[in-house]
């Protein structure tokens, strides 16, 4: 159920990492060199809506996920989550606000404390934010375990992460993320390390909780197919910039930006009878320390021309709700 | 067609401190010249173990029985010296992680020199550079980069170098063990294109080990689907995707998202892999199988021939 | 550390049978602990009163002989275990109580504080342990607490280094980042997420350190910087005994020396076995 109230509004988010350079050289440089991992991102997510953020490794998508919940400090930008200006929050206020937004990491093995039983792991956010008393907390955890299909819940409560399979662990992580009733969840490649047969279980579970809790969801992934399955809207990212953003069906039916088209063409289709015409670009994603001028994709773009060195990659609304950073393809 | 390599009744066990892991049981398959066979399965199904066995690259606690026949000889009974003659020259392997498979302090050309010299000490440097350049160009790397060190290459380029090394001596079989898993989709596409071209131009057999049914559909001719150490279905690619026989294959195909299908319903396979240390009697998939019958719990299904295809399931026996 | 070197050599001799080592170590430790606890019942004579003629060789009634003052060597060896244990325990507790929290906090905060404290700790660490302990003991004077303190100073850097390096890796683990994401305060993160993950290696360091502390204590007493006589102490007895070694009165040296060797070996084997049990992925395959 998508309605019109925005839960998350991000404007012009920037995260630059400073590069280490020899100190002698630092005197001769006016501006300190930096990696522009995220360079002016704007988007919003409505209640009950999932936005997919798709890109290759090195595109900066993971940095976006961590910056908007201030797990790493953004360099610049505006972040509003649930009508709260996240950027202006001081330490203690931010800590308390964290119950409203959560993150699910890629690696379910590494994201759980090996020395804490999974019941305690999931209960911990409740203790931190002082929700309920001891008995209520345990009941909430058990109830949630059932919801994420860790059954029998009582039996799972005292188990340790290493006793669970990858899919079960990721469900524990999901349970921990939603136990405080957050309004917004970031999923950072949450299904990338899972096997196909398990991945779809976890994807389904995410859709279920998104709908049940009416969550705003930021689904960060390299896999367009998973994004298509779970998201209403998809943003394609390349070298720190969003190059195209549109509703899912619109994006898949009429991809505009050359990079989106290439990304789509590159996904292997499980159907041997389908022989596709392919555009395979040359080369790989350039290093963000040495970015091309103008359009950052032009070094690999099959349609690149001279003018591409001068454009500024701002998003233009080509059709209603469909924005692209390529001025030449409409 | 001529068979290049034939695997018969291959079983592999790992002895661990706390028991024996039956990683592969009774695997049978063969690869013809100019053919790509894909071994597909989820993590822990034994696909990589099978692939490594073909080059006798198993760890010391593994015990392999059965036979792997190449050129009339059984690789499993070969001495270390014999197998070293085969590796790299007749059968070569491309590993998953291009970041750690190249020696960081050796130039690209040194990697080639070492490989070539190991098989023929009489080749001079000029010839070796020629062989290396040829292989690099075939894999999409400029021969000018022979003098570069591995760190000067990106992940995709390193994997191309790995492929070039694998094909340098014109082997007849290449084992590619998840060659693109750690790479991005666009780069994956590039690498797959290289592999497809090799098959066309160089008369090679490729054994592609992967978990990605999408990739399989694009490059393979034949598929062996593995589950919990067994090949549960063995068929040519068109039949397998059009009409999968084994329940596991059916479910697996339904759980892969396909961007070409509008609103696809994703299926999943409930439960998880059985413990390979003590495998229950009967079919290994029975606890997760929607079509389980009584006999599945009692007896291990044999390989059943169904319209020229092979499937390990009681539904057809 | 000396004790770990000893164990490595033994292990090479015995092959990969750390289980056996662990059992032998445990057995030795239990024997010594029983000895310390029940010393008044086990010792035939008082350790600080003459119980016969001086310098009697081992015989029935005095199975380890007597020393120059007529004290029973066997009784002194038994009571000596009390001193060894108490000083080792106090010293390692002080060292752990300072080194572990310091390593945790500094490792977690990192940055300049980290570089500074690590520099200080490293400079202490580079001193040869015994010499540093001698210097401090000479300053503080005799007595159990003073000796314990001077030994503790030597071992604080050991704890600090082990903990800090582990914390430095663990703090970048995803579950620690996850704890921050759910809004946990730094003290909670340290106690619930970081500490349990460094504790297993700490326990191993602890039991190894006890062995080393016993040796250092014996060394200090040997040099006359330890416990005031006539309190029974192996190191002191050893140094006194060596005056008589030229008269062939071997038992004065052999028995206290043997006690030191056995207890150190016991702790070392025990901690090595513990290490394999608690951190099984380290050094499993060679």
XYZ file of C-alpha atoms in Angstrom, chain B residues 162-279:
118
model
C 43.675 -16.268 -15.747
C 41.760 -17.510 -18.757
C 44.657 -16.647 -21.024
C 46.949 -18.689 -18.798
C 44.486 -21.547 -18.887
C 44.349 -21.608 -22.688
C 47.980 -20.747 -23.436
C 49.041 -24.325 -24.102
C 45.859 -25.176 -26.012
C 44.473 -27.673 -23.530
C 41.554 -29.807 -24.588
C 39.581 -29.316 -21.368
C 39.102 -26.190 -19.277
C 37.484 -26.386 -15.867
C 36.006 -23.014 -14.987
C 35.088 -22.947 -11.297
C 32.611 -20.103 -10.723
C 34.756 -17.836 -12.916
C 32.489 -14.810 -12.669
C 30.940 -15.095 -9.224
C 33.041 -12.332 -7.708
C 32.605 -10.033 -10.692
C 29.931 -7.533 -11.688
C 27.248 -8.451 -14.200
C 28.633 -6.395 -17.043
C 32.098 -7.847 -16.560
C 30.578 -11.284 -16.185
C 28.991 -10.834 -19.571
C 32.354 -9.907 -21.058
C 34.057 -12.970 -19.570
C 31.291 -15.298 -20.720
C 31.676 -13.922 -24.223
C 35.371 -14.830 -24.079
C 34.548 -18.363 -22.991
C 31.960 -18.769 -25.736
C 34.442 -17.637 -28.354
C 37.050 -20.063 -27.106
C 34.743 -22.961 -27.500
C 33.990 -21.925 -31.070
C 37.520 -21.204 -32.201
C 39.789 -23.495 -30.231
C 38.107 -26.899 -30.120
C 38.023 -26.934 -26.361
C 35.685 -28.600 -23.933
C 34.609 -26.402 -21.109
C 33.360 -27.640 -17.773
C 31.616 -24.672 -16.247
C 30.880 -24.888 -12.549
C 28.321 -22.347 -11.431
C 25.327 -21.692 -9.234
C 23.751 -19.294 -11.718
C 21.115 -20.898 -13.927
C 21.060 -17.760 -16.056
C 24.675 -18.189 -17.070
C 24.125 -21.864 -17.725
C 21.298 -21.057 -20.112
C 23.530 -18.703 -22.043
C 26.642 -20.788 -22.519
C 26.150 -24.467 -21.784
C 25.246 -27.340 -24.102
C 24.692 -29.934 -21.405
C 23.880 -29.595 -17.753
C 24.496 -31.771 -14.721
C 22.396 -30.598 -11.786
C 23.907 -31.532 -8.451
C 22.211 -31.751 -5.105
C 23.881 -32.837 -1.850
C 26.728 -34.556 -3.675
C 24.703 -36.366 -6.302
C 23.961 -35.584 -9.903
C 20.185 -35.589 -9.821
C 19.597 -34.699 -13.425
C 21.755 -34.767 -16.531
C 20.331 -33.437 -19.762
C 20.929 -31.162 -22.703
C 20.191 -27.561 -22.073
C 16.978 -27.140 -24.070
C 15.277 -30.159 -22.537
C 16.336 -29.231 -19.062
C 14.883 -25.738 -19.124
C 11.813 -26.681 -21.084
C 10.919 -29.803 -19.234
C 12.878 -30.361 -16.038
C 12.329 -33.855 -14.659
C 13.712 -33.913 -11.157
C 11.621 -32.037 -8.555
C 14.748 -30.227 -7.372
C 15.496 -28.929 -10.855
C 11.888 -27.877 -11.254
C 11.906 -25.921 -8.014
C 15.326 -24.458 -8.642
C 14.254 -23.113 -12.021
C 11.174 -21.594 -10.474
C 13.170 -19.801 -7.822
C 15.392 -17.908 -10.253
C 14.092 -14.412 -10.959
C 13.751 -13.743 -14.663
C 13.583 -10.100 -15.680
C 11.898 -10.993 -18.942
C 8.800 -12.257 -17.236
C 6.430 -9.521 -16.123
C 5.158 -10.329 -12.656
C 6.727 -13.621 -11.891
C 5.854 -15.580 -8.820
C 9.042 -16.710 -7.123
C 9.079 -20.142 -5.590
C 11.372 -21.369 -2.948
C 12.541 -24.689 -1.663
C 11.647 -25.145 1.976
C 14.112 -26.692 4.374
C 17.848 -26.978 3.935
C 20.587 -29.312 2.758
C 20.952 -32.600 4.684
C 24.033 -33.024 6.834
C 26.617 -34.598 4.543
C 28.230 -36.347 7.486
C 25.349 -38.660 8.070
C 23.070 -38.839 5.129
